[in-house]
CSV table of C-alpha atoms in Angstrom, one decimal:
chain,number,residue,atom,x,y,z
O,20,MET,CA,16.6,24.2,-31.9
O,21,ARG,CA,13.3,22.9,-33.4
O,22,GLY,CA,12.6,19.4,-34.7
O,23,ARG,CA,10.1,18.2,-37.2
O,24,GLY,CA,6.6,19.7,-36.7
O,25,GLY,CA,8.0,23.0,-35.4
O,26,TYR,CA,8.2,21.8,-31.7
O,27,PRO,CA,11.4,22.3,-29.7
O,28,GLN,CA,13.4,19.0,-29.6
O,29,GLY,CA,13.1,18.8,-25.7
O,30,VAL,CA,9.3,19.0,-25.8
O,31,ARG,CA,9.1,16.4,-28.6
O,32,ALA,CA,11.4,14.1,-26.6
O,33,VAL,CA,9.2,14.4,-23.5
O,34,ALA,CA,6.0,13.8,-25.5
O,35,LEU,CA,7.6,10.7,-27.0
O,36,LEU,CA,8.6,9.4,-23.5
O,37,LEU,CA,5.0,9.9,-22.3
O,38,LEU,CA,3.6,8.1,-25.2
O,39,LEU,CA,5.9,5.1,-24.7
O,40,ALA,CA,5.0,5.0,-21.0
O,41,ALA,CA,1.3,5.1,-21.9
O,42,LEU,CA,1.7,2.2,-24.3
O,43,ALA,CA,3.7,0.2,-21.8
O,44,CYS,CA,0.9,0.7,-19.1
O,45,ALA,CA,-1.7,-0.3,-21.6
O,46,ALA,CA,0.0,-3.6,-22.3
O,47,CYS,CA,0.0,-4.4,-18.5
O,48,GLY,CA,-3.7,-4.6,-17.9
O,49,PRO,CA,-6.4,-6.8,-19.2
O,50,THR,CA,-7.9,-5.7,-22.5
O,51,SER,CA,-11.0,-7.8,-22.2
O,52,PRO,CA,-12.9,-9.4,-19.3
O,53,THR,CA,-11.5,-12.9,-20.1
O,54,GLU,CA,-7.9,-11.8,-19.9
O,55,ALA,CA,-5.7,-12.2,-16.9
O,56,GLY,CA,-3.9,-8.9,-17.1
O,57,GLY,CA,-0.8,-10.1,-15.3
O,58,ALA,CA,1.1,-13.1,-14.0
O,59,ASP,CA,-0.1,-15.8,-11.6
O,60,VAL,CA,1.5,-15.6,-8.2
O,61,ASP,CA,2.3,-18.3,-5.7
O,62,PRO,CA,-0.3,-17.7,-3.0
O,63,VAL,CA,1.6,-19.4,-0.2
O,64,ALA,CA,4.8,-17.4,-1.0
O,65,VAL,CA,2.8,-14.1,-1.0
O,66,LEU,CA,1.2,-14.9,2.4
O,67,THR,CA,4.5,-16.1,3.9
O,68,VAL,CA,6.2,-12.7,3.7
O,69,LEU,CA,3.5,-11.1,5.9
O,70,PRO,CA,4.7,-10.3,9.5
O,71,SER,CA,2.4,-11.0,12.5
O,72,PRO,CA,0.6,-7.7,13.1
O,73,GLY,CA,0.8,-6.4,16.6
O,74,GLN,CA,-0.2,-8.9,19.3
O,75,LEU,CA,-1.8,-11.2,16.8
O,76,ARG,CA,0.0,-14.5,16.4
O,77,GLY,CA,-0.4,-16.6,13.3
O,78,GLU,CA,-0.2,-20.0,11.7
O,79,PRO,CA,1.9,-20.6,8.6
O,80,ALA,CA,0.3,-20.0,5.2
O,81,ALA,CA,-1.2,-23.2,3.8
O,82,PRO,CA,-2.7,-24.2,0.4
O,83,ALA,CA,-6.5,-24.1,0.4
O,84,ASP,CA,-9.1,-25.9,-1.6
O,85,ALA,CA,-12.4,-24.3,-2.6
O,86,ASP,CA,-14.2,-25.1,0.6
O,87,ALA,CA,-11.3,-23.7,2.8
O,88,LEU,CA,-11.2,-20.6,0.6
O,89,GLN,CA,-14.9,-20.1,1.0
O,90,VAL,CA,-14.6,-20.2,4.8
O,91,ALA,CA,-11.7,-17.8,4.7
O,92,LEU,CA,-13.8,-15.4,2.6
O,93,THR,CA,-17.0,-15.5,4.7
O,94,GLY,CA,-16.1,-16.8,8.1
O,95,SER,CA,-18.3,-19.9,8.2
O,96,PRO,CA,-19.1,-22.8,5.9
O,97,ASP,CA,-21.7,-22.1,3.3
O,98,PRO,CA,-22.3,-25.0,0.8
O,99,ALA,CA,-24.0,-22.7,-1.8
O,100,ILE,CA,-21.1,-20.2,-1.8
O,101,ALA,CA,-18.5,-23.0,-1.8
O,102,ALA,CA,-20.2,-24.5,-4.9
O,103,ARG,CA,-20.0,-21.2,-6.7
O,104,VAL,CA,-16.3,-20.9,-5.8
O,105,ARG,CA,-15.7,-24.5,-7.2
O,106,GLU,CA,-17.6,-23.6,-10.4
O,107,ARG,CA,-15.2,-20.7,-11.0
O,108,ARG,CA,-12.2,-23.1,-10.6
O,109,PRO,CA,-9.5,-21.3,-8.7
O,110,LYS,CA,-6.1,-22.3,-10.1
O,111,ALA,CA,-4.4,-22.0,-6.7
O,112,ALA,CA,-5.3,-20.6,-3.3
O,113,ALA,CA,-3.8,-20.2,0.2
O,114,VAL,CA,-5.0,-18.9,3.6
O,115,ARG,CA,-3.2,-17.6,6.6
O,116,THR,CA,-4.7,-16.8,10.0
O,117,TRP,CA,-3.7,-14.8,13.1
O,118,SER,CA,-5.5,-14.6,16.4
O,119,ALA,CA,-5.3,-13.0,19.9
O,120,PRO,CA,-7.2,-13.1,23.1
O,121,GLY,CA,-10.5,-11.2,23.2
O,122,GLY,CA,-11.9,-12.9,20.1
O,123,ARG,CA,-9.5,-11.1,17.7
O,124,GLU,CA,-8.9,-12.9,14.4
O,125,LEU,CA,-7.3,-11.8,11.1
O,126,VAL,CA,-7.5,-13.9,8.0
O,127,ALA,CA,-5.7,-13.3,4.7
O,128,ALA,CA,-6.4,-15.2,1.5
O,129,VAL,CA,-4.7,-15.1,-1.9
O,130,SER,CA,-6.3,-16.9,-4.8
O,131,VAL,CA,-5.5,-17.2,-8.6
O,132,TRP,CA,-8.2,-17.2,-11.3
O,133,ASP,CA,-8.6,-17.4,-15.0
O,134,SER,CA,-9.2,-13.7,-15.4
O,135,HIS,CA,-8.9,-10.3,-13.7
O,136,LEU,CA,-12.7,-10.0,-13.8
O,137,ILE,CA,-13.2,-13.2,-11.8
O,138,ALA,CA,-10.5,-12.2,-9.3
O,139,THR,CA,-12.1,-8.8,-8.8
O,140,GLY,CA,-15.6,-10.3,-8.4
O,141,ILE,CA,-14.7,-13.1,-6.0
O,142,GLY,CA,-13.2,-10.9,-3.4
O,143,GLY,CA,-15.5,-8.0,-3.9
O,144,ASP,CA,-18.6,-10.1,-3.7
O,145,ALA,CA,-17.5,-11.8,-0.6
O,146,ALA,CA,-16.7,-8.5,1.1
O,147,GLU,CA,-20.0,-7.0,0.1
O,148,LEU,CA,-22.0,-9.9,1.5
O,149,LEU,CA,-21.4,-8.3,4.8
O,150,LEU,CA,-23.6,-5.3,3.7
O,151,SER,CA,-26.8,-7.4,4.3
O,152,GLU,CA,-26.2,-7.3,8.1
O,153,ASP,CA,-27.4,-4.7,10.5
O,154,GLY,CA,-24.9,-1.9,11.2
O,155,ALA,CA,-22.8,-2.7,8.0
O,156,ARG,CA,-21.4,-0.1,5.7
O,157,ALA,CA,-19.2,0.0,2.6
O,158,TRP,CA,-15.6,0.7,3.3
O,159,THR,CA,-12.7,1.9,1.1
O,160,PRO,CA,-9.7,2.9,3.3
O,161,THR,CA,-7.7,6.0,2.5
O,162,GLY,CA,-4.7,5.0,0.4
O,163,LEU,CA,-6.3,1.9,-1.1
O,164,PRO,CA,-8.4,3.3,-4.0
O,165,GLY,CA,-10.0,0.5,-6.1
O,166,SER,CA,-10.3,-1.8,-3.1
O,167,ARG,CA,-13.8,-3.1,-2.2
O,168,GLY,CA,-14.7,-3.5,1.4
O,169,ALA,CA,-17.3,-3.5,4.1
O,170,ARG,CA,-17.4,-3.4,7.9
O,171,VAL,CA,-19.8,-3.9,10.8
O,172,ASP,CA,-19.4,-1.9,14.0
O,173,ALA,CA,-22.3,-3.0,16.1
O,174,PRO,CA,-22.6,-3.9,19.8
O,175,GLY,CA,-21.1,-7.4,20.2
O,176,ARG,CA,-20.3,-7.7,16.5
O,177,ARG,CA,-17.3,-6.3,14.7
O,178,GLU,CA,-16.1,-7.6,11.4
O,179,GLN,CA,-14.1,-6.1,8.5
O,180,ARG,CA,-13.6,-7.4,5.0
O,181,LEU,CA,-11.4,-5.9,2.3
O,182,SER,CA,-10.5,-7.1,-1.2
O,183,PHE,CA,-8.3,-6.1,-4.2
O,184,ALA,CA,-7.3,-7.8,-7.4
O,185,VAL,CA,-3.9,-7.6,-9.2
O,186,GLY,CA,-4.3,-9.2,-12.6
O,187,PRO,CA,-5.7,-12.7,-12.0
O,188,ASN,CA,-4.8,-12.7,-8.3
O,189,SER,CA,-7.5,-12.0,-5.7
O,190,LEU,CA,-6.2,-10.5,-2.4
O,191,TYR,CA,-8.5,-10.6,0.6
O,192,VAL,CA,-8.3,-9.7,4.3
O,193,ARG,CA,-11.0,-10.3,6.9
O,194,SER,CA,-11.1,-9.6,10.6
O,195,LYS,CA,-13.3,-10.4,13.5
O,196,GLY,CA,-13.4,-8.8,16.9
O,197,PRO,CA,-11.6,-5.6,18.0
O,198,VAL,CA,-8.9,-5.6,15.3
O,199,PRO,CA,-8.0,-2.0,14.3
O,200,ARG,CA,-9.0,-0.9,10.8
O,201,ASP,CA,-5.4,0.2,10.1
O,202,VAL,CA,-4.2,-3.4,10.7
O,203,VAL,CA,-6.6,-4.7,8.1
O,204,ALA,CA,-5.7,-2.0,5.6
O,205,ARG,CA,-2.0,-2.4,6.2
O,206,THR,CA,-2.2,-6.2,5.7
O,207,LEU,CA,-4.0,-5.7,2.3
O,208,ARG,CA,-1.4,-3.0,1.3
O,209,ARG,CA,1.4,-5.5,2.0
O,210,LEU,CA,-0.3,-8.2,-0.1
O,211,ILE,CA,-0.6,-5.7,-3.0
O,212,LEU,CA,3.1,-4.7,-2.8
O,213,THR,CA,4.2,-8.3,-2.6
O,214,THR,CA,2.0,-9.3,-5.5
O,215,ASP,CA,3.1,-6.3,-7.6
O,216,ALA,CA,6.7,-7.3,-7.0
O,217,GLN,CA,6.1,-10.8,-8.5
O,218,GLN,CA,4.4,-9.5,-11.7
């Protein structure tokens, strides 16, 4: 049986469903750089659900001000970068750390911003600061398209940074020492899934 326009009713129904799905997806994301493109999450709640990875043992998630967030992003205090973070005015932020013998450290940070553009830039820029160091290379793990990362694998120096934004929420993972790459990638993936569930 054919519907209006000469197409079989089944084909027309499928086309209508696809159009509705496309419109629903379009409504989810930001339509301009100043829009959030999603709901704010509770950074402490997102970080609290993460399990301790392998032999790493962690501290509870804790709220972070701009200075603590900057240290989580880069690994050491930097007044100039901290000032830039303050200028962008994070709405909320939290940090959680894990460590193990042998100099292994894993840090996860979740922060909320006024727009998706800022959330993307904050984490991505912090990750890519690593590219100025000897032995550094860009890094996008398999299964995490859209993430921005960098890593250093040099004698006596190992660090990995990985970021992703969901709406106005910046998700960030950084490791130092012999922490496997899949641990860093898996931690970011869990942050993404938890943030998506709160949207």
